[in-house]
XYZ file of C-alpha atoms in Angstrom:
687
model
C 121.686 89.538 81.204
C 118.975 87.605 83.017
C 115.593 89.205 83.442
C 113.000 88.407 86.069
C 109.700 87.460 84.526
C 107.666 88.570 87.488
C 107.982 89.213 91.195
C 108.249 86.435 93.733
C 105.095 84.346 94.072
C 105.485 84.587 97.843
C 104.936 88.311 97.502
C 102.155 88.330 94.940
C 99.701 85.666 96.034
C 97.848 87.971 98.411
C 94.111 88.073 97.805
C 93.156 91.284 96.031
C 90.004 93.339 96.055
C 87.677 94.065 93.159
C 86.659 97.634 92.397
C 83.555 97.775 90.222
C 83.814 95.727 87.052
C 87.364 96.847 86.294
C 90.700 95.269 87.120
C 91.514 93.662 90.433
C 93.973 95.250 92.836
C 96.378 93.495 95.177
C 96.650 94.050 98.114
C 94.478 97.178 97.679
C 93.525 99.895 95.214
C 95.689 102.859 96.259
C 94.755 106.479 95.502
C 97.810 106.717 93.240
C 100.323 104.129 92.097
C 104.083 104.779 92.210
C 105.689 104.275 88.797
C 109.187 105.794 88.947
C 109.783 107.159 92.447
C 113.444 107.443 93.440
C 114.042 111.058 94.535
C 112.223 114.421 94.664
C 112.706 114.999 90.913
C 112.194 111.434 89.687
C 108.796 111.116 91.326
C 106.196 109.908 88.827
C 102.804 108.418 89.660
C 99.718 106.987 88.040
C 97.205 109.221 89.791
C 93.668 108.156 90.282
C 91.335 110.246 88.176
C 89.438 112.932 90.009
C 85.832 111.727 89.957
C 86.955 108.840 87.761
C 88.629 105.419 87.797
C 91.763 104.689 89.772
C 94.705 102.506 88.905
C 94.286 102.066 85.127
C 97.529 102.522 83.176
C 96.420 102.621 79.498
C 94.644 105.767 78.367
C 95.963 108.402 80.780
C 99.204 110.267 81.336
C 101.494 109.547 84.273
C 101.972 112.588 86.494
C 104.751 114.190 88.496
C 103.918 114.302 92.220
C 102.873 117.945 91.723
C 100.384 116.696 89.057
C 102.141 118.020 85.950
C 102.015 115.580 83.036
C 105.126 113.478 82.502
C 104.578 112.328 78.937
C 105.228 108.574 78.981
C 103.644 106.578 76.186
C 103.569 102.865 75.433
C 102.291 101.003 72.370
C 102.375 97.345 71.428
C 101.801 95.987 67.936
C 100.407 92.473 67.716
C 99.934 90.886 64.286
C 99.982 94.355 62.660
C 97.367 95.861 65.018
C 98.582 98.542 67.473
C 97.301 98.919 71.053
C 97.986 101.424 73.839
C 99.375 100.039 77.102
C 100.373 103.358 78.742
C 99.737 107.048 78.180
C 97.093 109.277 76.684
C 98.218 109.509 73.060
C 95.538 108.894 70.403
C 95.740 106.423 67.556
C 95.242 103.000 69.144
C 92.694 101.237 71.355
C 93.665 100.469 74.929
C 94.740 97.028 76.027
C 92.598 95.334 78.653
C 94.110 95.794 82.111
C 93.272 92.715 84.165
C 94.963 93.493 87.463
C 97.411 95.676 89.340
C 99.661 94.534 92.147
C 102.001 96.541 94.324
C 104.817 95.472 96.614
C 107.384 97.480 98.520
C 109.439 98.195 95.388
C 107.179 97.350 92.429
C 103.944 98.265 90.705
C 102.877 95.516 88.310
C 100.144 95.721 85.675
C 98.824 92.554 84.050
C 97.173 93.059 80.661
C 95.563 91.167 77.821
C 96.040 92.378 74.252
C 92.951 91.397 72.259
C 92.958 88.006 73.944
C 96.070 87.100 71.965
C 99.018 88.256 74.049
C 99.671 88.701 77.766
C 101.638 91.744 78.898
C 103.128 92.206 82.329
C 104.388 95.755 82.896
C 106.584 96.108 85.963
C 107.706 99.460 87.347
C 110.615 98.770 89.710
C 111.942 101.559 91.908
C 114.457 99.719 94.074
C 115.177 100.894 97.602
C 118.658 100.211 98.989
C 118.645 101.455 102.610
C 122.000 99.850 103.401
C 123.709 100.653 100.085
C 124.256 104.386 99.669
C 126.051 103.940 96.355
C 123.038 102.359 94.665
C 120.433 104.387 96.525
C 122.079 107.633 95.420
C 121.335 106.941 91.720
C 117.959 108.523 90.859
C 117.046 106.061 88.111
C 114.197 103.570 87.851
C 113.384 100.435 85.821
C 110.410 99.504 83.668
C 110.192 95.893 82.528
C 107.846 94.869 79.704
C 107.105 91.136 79.562
C 105.152 89.633 76.642
C 103.988 86.090 75.824
C 101.232 84.355 73.918
C 97.909 84.200 75.724
C 95.938 81.969 73.355
C 98.716 79.457 72.640
C 99.262 80.658 69.074
C 102.353 82.427 67.746
C 102.142 86.204 67.289
C 104.322 88.899 65.770
C 104.951 91.536 68.456
C 106.685 94.917 68.537
C 106.958 97.031 71.717
C 107.305 100.819 71.839
C 107.743 103.448 74.553
C 108.691 107.116 74.620
C 109.136 109.943 77.109
C 108.558 113.620 76.369
C 110.453 116.840 77.017
C 108.048 117.443 79.918
C 110.393 115.428 82.117
C 113.158 118.008 81.614
C 111.173 121.044 82.751
C 107.936 121.920 84.453
C 107.815 124.969 82.158
C 106.609 123.851 78.747
C 107.900 127.073 77.151
C 111.475 126.066 78.040
C 113.711 124.931 75.200
C 115.105 121.414 75.492
C 118.083 119.845 73.740
C 118.882 116.197 73.144
C 121.132 113.619 71.634
C 121.343 109.838 71.427
C 124.236 107.449 71.794
C 125.149 103.844 72.381
C 127.782 102.795 74.908
C 128.515 99.535 76.689
C 125.602 97.856 74.932
C 123.014 100.411 76.064
C 121.144 102.853 73.818
C 120.379 106.129 75.659
C 118.459 109.221 74.694
C 119.825 112.155 76.692
C 117.770 115.332 76.966
C 117.964 118.462 79.073
C 116.720 121.982 79.562
C 118.801 124.264 77.352
C 119.163 127.087 79.876
C 120.140 125.291 83.040
C 119.393 126.986 86.356
C 121.255 125.088 89.051
C 119.438 124.818 92.398
C 116.256 126.267 90.863
C 112.907 124.713 90.054
C 110.206 125.038 87.407
C 106.933 124.228 89.114
C 108.660 121.861 91.586
C 110.559 120.142 88.745
C 114.322 120.551 88.643
C 115.553 123.342 86.353
C 118.918 121.592 85.902
C 120.282 118.140 85.177
C 120.296 115.652 82.290
C 117.628 113.013 81.714
C 118.373 109.547 80.289
C 115.852 107.172 78.677
C 117.563 103.888 77.837
C 117.261 100.288 76.715
C 119.608 97.531 75.645
C 121.250 98.064 72.254
C 120.241 94.646 70.958
C 118.711 92.977 67.934
C 115.356 94.437 66.982
C 115.879 97.778 68.754
C 115.208 101.010 66.856
C 114.867 104.598 67.952
C 113.705 108.049 66.919
C 113.617 111.587 68.347
C 111.173 114.134 66.984
C 107.651 115.526 67.121
C 105.213 113.320 68.994
C 102.819 112.865 66.059
C 105.663 111.958 63.704
C 107.476 109.565 66.001
C 104.390 107.790 67.324
C 102.801 107.852 63.901
C 105.783 106.047 62.414
C 105.474 103.212 64.923
C 101.713 103.016 64.464
C 102.208 102.489 60.735
C 105.427 100.503 60.584
C 105.956 98.825 63.971
C 109.516 100.156 63.995
C 111.465 103.434 64.030
C 113.964 104.748 61.483
C 116.836 105.724 63.836
C 116.560 109.383 62.819
C 117.001 112.369 65.122
C 115.270 115.712 64.617
C 117.944 118.221 65.636
C 115.686 121.263 65.772
C 115.879 121.976 69.488
C 112.759 123.747 70.695
C 110.304 124.374 73.501
C 108.714 121.429 75.253
C 105.296 122.274 73.791
C 106.559 123.218 70.329
C 105.583 120.118 68.345
C 106.169 118.172 71.551
C 109.559 116.450 71.070
C 109.578 112.854 72.308
C 112.392 110.352 72.745
C 111.320 106.940 71.540
C 112.660 103.395 71.737
C 111.104 100.317 70.185
C 111.930 96.655 69.901
C 110.764 94.032 67.441
C 110.311 90.863 69.498
C 109.779 88.729 66.409
C 107.437 85.830 66.939
C 106.249 85.448 70.516
C 105.053 82.074 71.746
C 104.365 80.625 75.196
C 107.474 81.901 76.999
C 107.900 85.409 78.367
C 110.030 87.748 76.260
C 111.388 90.656 78.293
C 112.440 94.189 77.378
C 114.058 96.450 79.947
C 113.945 100.253 79.940
C 115.401 102.737 82.413
C 114.607 106.378 83.157
C 116.606 108.730 85.355
C 118.056 112.169 85.980
C 121.719 113.023 86.563
C 122.618 116.138 88.540
C 126.262 116.426 89.481
C 125.390 119.317 91.787
C 122.565 118.302 94.088
C 122.009 120.702 96.994
C 123.138 124.198 97.938
C 124.047 124.034 101.625
C 125.352 126.290 104.366
C 127.121 124.116 106.923
C 130.261 125.085 108.817
C 131.329 127.488 106.097
C 130.181 131.090 105.993
C 129.020 130.877 102.389
C 126.769 128.378 100.585
C 128.503 125.307 99.218
C 127.534 123.125 96.284
C 126.937 119.602 97.547
C 127.731 116.956 94.921
C 125.400 114.051 94.324
C 126.847 111.039 96.093
C 126.864 108.939 92.908
C 129.645 111.045 91.370
C 132.025 109.452 93.877
C 131.495 106.198 91.975
C 130.627 107.072 88.352
C 131.213 109.605 85.628
C 127.913 110.902 84.327
C 128.393 109.324 80.904
C 128.707 105.920 82.625
C 125.650 106.221 84.821
C 122.823 105.083 82.536
C 124.653 101.965 81.360
C 125.807 101.098 84.881
C 122.262 101.312 86.226
C 120.867 99.298 83.309
C 123.424 96.537 83.796
C 122.737 96.431 87.539
C 119.190 95.205 86.958
C 119.849 91.598 87.987
C 121.230 92.704 91.335
C 118.449 95.247 91.838
C 115.791 92.675 90.981
C 117.093 90.050 93.407
C 117.647 92.629 96.152
C 114.124 93.949 95.640
C 112.704 90.425 95.775
C 114.272 89.960 99.178
C 113.043 93.330 100.390
C 109.494 92.695 99.167
C 109.418 89.385 101.015
C 110.982 90.852 104.164
C 108.551 93.769 104.480
C 105.582 91.537 103.731
C 106.704 88.956 106.299
C 107.601 91.429 109.044
C 104.453 93.480 108.536
C 102.115 90.488 108.636
C 103.837 89.262 111.783
C 103.478 92.663 113.442
C 99.954 93.597 112.391
C 98.434 91.222 109.852
C 97.835 91.588 106.125
C 96.142 94.970 106.526
C 99.362 96.272 108.038
C 101.341 94.957 105.068
C 98.905 96.777 102.771
C 99.938 100.018 104.488
C 103.687 99.557 104.907
C 104.337 98.313 101.380
C 102.723 101.440 99.928
C 104.797 103.758 102.122
C 108.379 102.748 101.323
C 108.944 104.205 97.846
C 107.107 107.382 98.796
C 109.329 107.925 101.839
C 112.626 107.297 100.081
C 111.441 109.281 97.052
C 111.772 112.455 99.124
C 115.501 111.991 99.778
C 118.579 113.289 97.949
C 121.953 111.688 98.701
C 124.989 113.969 98.656
C 128.546 114.311 99.881
C 131.166 111.574 99.811
C 131.254 107.932 100.933
C 133.133 108.953 104.089
C 130.850 111.899 104.812
C 127.387 111.343 103.319
C 124.614 113.850 103.903
C 120.982 113.154 103.068
C 118.569 115.987 102.345
C 114.797 115.652 102.581
C 112.167 117.523 100.594
C 108.950 118.009 102.492
C 107.187 117.640 99.106
C 103.670 118.951 98.812
C 102.945 121.042 101.902
C 105.514 123.725 101.053
C 108.603 121.833 99.874
C 110.824 122.937 102.745
C 114.156 121.173 103.050
C 115.158 119.227 106.168
C 111.951 119.971 108.058
C 112.498 118.548 111.549
C 108.844 117.774 112.194
C 108.651 115.944 108.853
C 111.751 113.885 109.596
C 110.236 113.009 112.985
C 107.115 111.200 111.717
C 109.299 109.450 109.122
C 111.982 108.326 111.559
C 110.418 104.921 112.378
C 111.179 103.633 108.872
C 114.779 104.827 109.220
C 115.180 103.038 112.541
C 113.746 99.890 111.009
C 116.092 99.855 108.016
C 119.282 101.511 109.269
C 119.554 104.230 111.930
C 122.595 105.619 110.100
C 120.127 107.124 107.629
C 118.691 109.183 110.476
C 122.161 110.403 111.399
C 122.880 111.476 107.811
C 119.559 113.393 107.743
C 120.149 115.186 111.049
C 123.751 116.163 110.362
C 122.949 119.128 108.042
C 120.653 120.536 110.742
C 123.317 120.145 113.424
C 125.986 121.812 111.310
C 123.862 124.774 110.289
C 122.369 125.205 113.751
C 125.743 125.212 115.485
C 127.369 127.791 113.242
C 124.552 129.965 111.904
C 121.302 129.774 113.873
C 120.890 132.469 116.567
C 117.941 131.139 118.598
C 118.299 128.963 121.684
C 115.925 126.322 120.361
C 116.141 123.919 117.413
C 115.272 125.368 114.045
C 112.309 124.164 112.055
C 113.957 123.562 108.649
C 116.835 124.775 106.462
C 114.948 126.657 103.736
C 113.272 125.551 100.542
C 114.532 122.536 98.607
C 117.121 122.366 97.032
C 118.646 125.330 98.905
C 119.529 124.462 102.497
C 120.667 127.936 103.485
C 119.228 128.046 106.990
C 117.950 131.077 108.858
C 120.841 133.241 110.110
C 118.270 135.792 111.331
C 116.365 133.102 113.224
C 113.202 133.809 111.218
C 112.135 130.246 110.402
C 108.616 129.042 111.196
C 108.735 128.918 115.002
C 107.994 125.538 116.570
C 110.472 125.691 119.438
C 109.063 123.062 121.778
C 108.173 120.729 118.925
C 111.599 120.759 117.299
C 113.666 120.660 120.501
C 111.760 117.577 121.587
C 112.038 115.977 118.160
C 115.797 116.490 117.862
C 116.594 115.117 121.317
C 114.346 112.082 120.808
C 115.719 111.239 117.359
C 119.367 111.742 118.342
C 118.999 109.422 121.320
C 117.193 106.868 119.141
C 120.115 106.841 116.706
C 122.654 106.544 119.545
C 120.793 103.631 121.108
C 120.451 101.684 117.859
C 124.066 102.205 116.785
C 125.653 102.201 120.260
C 127.199 105.541 119.373
C 127.605 107.558 122.569
C 130.311 109.692 120.997
C 127.638 111.182 118.736
C 125.822 112.532 121.792
C 129.037 113.752 123.385
C 130.045 115.571 120.203
C 126.676 117.326 120.078
C 126.252 117.960 123.778
C 126.412 121.731 123.260
C 123.239 121.692 121.173
C 121.437 119.005 123.129
C 121.964 120.751 126.457
C 120.876 124.103 124.965
C 117.655 122.583 123.685
C 117.069 120.856 127.019
C 117.246 124.222 128.780
C 114.521 125.461 126.480
C 112.404 122.433 127.369
C 112.896 123.135 131.041
C 111.388 126.586 130.472
C 108.513 125.633 128.182
C 107.585 121.936 128.346
C 105.637 122.027 131.595
C 103.175 124.708 130.462
C 103.646 125.303 126.731
C 103.294 128.873 125.527
C 100.912 129.817 122.723
C 102.680 128.274 119.732
C 102.498 125.947 116.772
C 102.970 122.219 116.940
C 103.766 120.026 113.951
C 100.038 120.186 113.177
C 100.520 123.825 112.211
C 97.535 123.774 109.848
C 95.357 123.736 112.991
C 96.868 127.010 114.209
C 98.467 128.291 117.404
C 97.325 126.999 120.776
C 98.567 127.484 124.323
C 98.833 124.690 126.904
C 98.826 121.868 124.344
C 98.989 118.624 126.309
C 100.276 116.506 123.426
C 103.052 119.027 122.797
C 103.847 119.179 126.501
C 104.215 115.402 126.825
C 106.697 115.365 123.940
C 108.845 117.908 125.743
C 108.534 116.067 129.045
C 109.529 112.735 127.473
C 112.448 114.506 125.773
C 113.595 115.780 129.192
C 113.500 112.214 130.488
C 115.448 111.187 127.400
C 118.018 113.858 128.271
C 118.701 111.994 131.485
C 119.935 109.058 129.412
C 121.615 111.381 126.913
C 123.602 112.998 129.728
C 124.850 109.648 130.974
C 125.765 108.428 127.514
C 127.458 111.727 126.623
C 129.722 111.688 129.672
C 127.733 114.169 131.771
C 126.265 111.774 134.299
C 126.220 114.516 136.923
C 123.447 116.211 134.930
C 121.318 113.090 134.546
C 119.289 113.373 137.748
C 118.505 117.028 137.042
C 116.633 116.112 133.894
C 114.856 113.061 135.273
C 113.744 114.903 138.415
C 112.236 117.717 136.377
C 110.636 115.275 133.946
C 108.887 113.435 136.790
C 107.717 116.704 138.319
C 106.365 117.890 134.983
C 104.673 114.557 134.322
C 102.779 114.810 137.610
C 101.575 118.288 136.634
C 100.676 117.055 133.155
C 98.649 114.169 134.555
C 96.709 116.481 136.866
C 95.877 119.085 134.231
C 96.055 117.118 130.995
C 93.854 114.102 131.773
C 90.101 114.063 132.086
C 89.882 111.096 134.437
C 86.083 111.008 134.462
C 85.814 110.817 130.685
C 88.867 108.566 130.371
C 91.028 110.503 127.932
C 93.759 113.093 127.708
C 92.740 116.609 126.761
C 93.908 118.636 123.802
C 94.555 121.573 126.130
C 95.174 121.726 129.872
C 91.925 121.752 131.879
C 89.738 121.905 128.765
C 87.630 118.870 129.563
C 85.608 118.918 126.360
C 88.728 118.617 124.176
C 90.660 115.535 123.170
C 92.797 114.108 120.400
C 95.403 111.567 119.396
C 98.059 111.396 122.094
C 100.667 110.315 119.567
C 103.579 111.928 121.354
C 103.771 109.172 123.947
C 105.147 106.889 121.224
C 108.782 108.061 121.769
C 108.607 106.770 125.349
C 108.193 103.256 123.956
C 110.547 103.521 120.989
C 113.318 104.779 123.299
C 112.510 102.164 125.962
C 112.264 104.817 128.697
C 109.225 103.257 130.421
C 108.486 106.692 131.805
C 104.795 107.280 131.070
C 102.584 105.073 133.292
C 100.952 102.178 131.470
C 97.515 103.310 132.611
C 97.875 106.354 130.345
C 98.451 104.090 127.348
C 95.533 101.859 128.311
C 93.210 104.791 128.936
C 93.914 106.270 125.512
C 93.653 102.880 123.859
C 90.167 102.326 125.279
C 89.090 105.843 124.322
C 90.177 105.469 120.706
C 87.953 102.418 120.360
C 84.985 104.416 121.674
C 85.615 107.443 119.449
C 86.455 105.759 116.135
C 84.838 107.005 112.924
C 84.474 105.491 109.456
C 88.151 105.780 108.522
C 89.901 106.350 111.830
C 90.064 108.621 114.859
C 90.095 112.399 114.627
C 93.388 114.193 115.189
C 91.707 116.443 117.737
C 88.397 118.165 118.494
C 89.185 121.185 116.324
C 88.123 119.306 113.179
C 87.092 116.005 111.577
C 90.521 115.439 110.067
C 93.054 112.837 111.002
C 96.761 112.341 110.316
C 97.645 108.830 109.259
C 101.211 109.049 110.602
C 99.987 110.012 114.053
C 97.310 107.328 113.965
C 100.046 104.752 113.434
C 102.115 106.230 116.283
C 99.041 105.816 118.486
C 98.391 102.303 117.178
C 101.934 101.140 117.875
C 101.560 101.690 121.631
C 97.894 100.666 121.950
C 96.209 97.490 123.156
C 95.905 94.737 120.516
C 92.231 95.410 119.753
C 92.842 99.138 119.301
C 95.919 98.489 117.211
C 93.864 96.263 114.904
C 91.179 98.947 114.673
C 93.611 101.611 113.499
C 95.297 99.290 111.017
C 92.074 97.967 109.520
C 90.608 101.440 109.089
C 93.719 102.833 107.402
C 93.886 99.832 105.049
C 90.173 100.276 104.300
C 90.798 103.966 103.588
C 93.631 103.147 101.150
C 91.307 100.850 99.211
C 88.262 103.157 99.211
C 89.429 106.771 99.441
C 88.233 109.276 96.867
C 91.582 111.062 97.096
C 93.521 110.642 93.869
C 97.126 111.646 94.478
C 99.936 109.828 96.258
C 99.121 108.606 99.799
C 97.911 111.704 101.634
C 98.649 111.886 105.354
C 95.689 114.178 106.118
C 92.102 113.197 105.396
C 88.514 113.401 106.612
C 87.707 110.502 108.966
C 84.077 110.406 107.843
C 84.367 110.662 104.061
C 87.969 109.578 103.475
C 88.396 112.587 101.189
C 90.739 115.549 101.119
C 89.967 118.067 103.880
C 90.606 120.896 101.424
C 93.565 121.680 99.206
C 96.118 119.188 97.991
C 99.015 120.010 100.278
C 99.471 116.755 102.146
C 100.245 114.252 99.391
C 103.355 112.283 98.434
C 105.088 113.326 101.660
C 107.783 111.252 103.393
C 105.863 111.333 106.689
C 104.339 107.990 105.657
C 107.570 106.498 106.994
C 105.583 106.610 110.228
C 103.688 103.558 108.982
C 106.692 101.611 110.293
C 105.987 102.654 113.885
C 105.139 99.073 114.883
C 108.203 97.593 113.211
C 110.610 100.150 114.636
C 109.712 99.159 118.188
C 111.612 95.914 117.616
C 115.256 96.545 118.432
């Protein structure tokens, strides 16, 4: 097997910034660094430290997105002296972290061990938008590269372990384990003893089997047992004794860890590489109510291709392909982003990709795949329409089929089980997509009707799939009738920005519904109902005239948050669908007016969401930027990139923050969410 020594130079030669006297960061110092982020349950980050340093791997524990510790420890022994390169275990001094770099798929830490040895630690979470087979496997790579730094030869041994904390968010839960070697791969398998399928322990899965693996090659040893015993053995001996403690017990009862080590022998001036993999296997993925009357168990898509006992070795052996594919993706996103918005834009987009795809679970069969989305931190709903909507630009950019596979569960459940005459908000709480047969979901009727129509037309346009619209005409036309009733003068209701509360006559909500009605004119034609097309476009034009009269403060040069409330304003992000769908419906002077106003009203880290607070939403800022004048577009991009590099927030890429301080507006509910797919709003305009 060939191993990549480091990521493509074309990707990694961006100038980085310096934070204090610590390591450098390229292209920025993010609030948290993705380590192993492949699905909602394999979602591990190096959080910044609250009121402390950000981005330093040795000396602190990696965390699950919900901030629970995921025990992940790394030691290296150089000439009989042990050092800590990852994790918070005692017993060894930390290596010196020189720099951290991130790309679309990788987080790379460059380290010096006592000036003797260079280490390059690469966390690779590949993203395969056009390869459902590979994308459906929730496993991730960690590559440890070592070579001499001072030109002399050095004896080196590398060690890493994971703890039972990965198997359950409840540390009182009993875990079991075993170890085996198959197809040249050594794997530690561990799992929660009392499995609870489709249940969670503190957001962690309460079912499934975890696999921590490396190549079964010369110099490899292993051990399973209490953390102090296992780590202590490596600290003393630089190797493990291949023994397994078979006293299964609670996660926090003498903290069982699953360790792998490798004696690299004498290391000189060439990189020596060791590959590890971590992942979770759940044959049953989602509980779903679709056409059937009762909930069905949706299988993980990967079981169509592999038996579970083959999965760890198959993923390990696929590293060469994953590495080369990821190289190409890193270069593509960097190139396209710089072309669309400069290096600051690449700083933003490259941080968003793993986070977006890390919220997705792939189920079904190759002929009928269904993707389910976890809202993550705000309340972990499943298939939230107004979370899919801000993420849909990244799906259009990569492959609009992904959007179809995400919308299909909503269409199925809505058609057969949802009683209201508008689109439902979500399907329940992940991983149970049971819907709302009583119609008692969080009501956002205008929001979700507009979102569904816009996204379904976007998919149809990109894939030239008019049959899709014809097959779903019953739902689309029902939702359009709701828009006819409510879009002109919205009732007192929630928008996607539900944290701001109910509000009547919301202009930004109204324009979404009005644009969706114009979209329905094209939908009708494409779906074989051309006779209905003029009905929708006529109403849309009538409503737009009303909106312009009551929703725009012409003297002040901005739209209003609420009809005829001249002192109110906000981000008019809902005009973005007009451009992404190519409708050319909203007059250009509206775009230009807003663009000029954003420049006048900018704050330290962006433009406020609306006059109800000093918060902003980064996804909606990028929607606004995508349709703004060049100078305004640059302003938004530069301020968001500046925020990424300077924010005091310390968890994965929050989408809600204070425009003046860059900090959390209160609570920690808007982190690690897939809405950052909206960072691709510029790129998705290119058809």
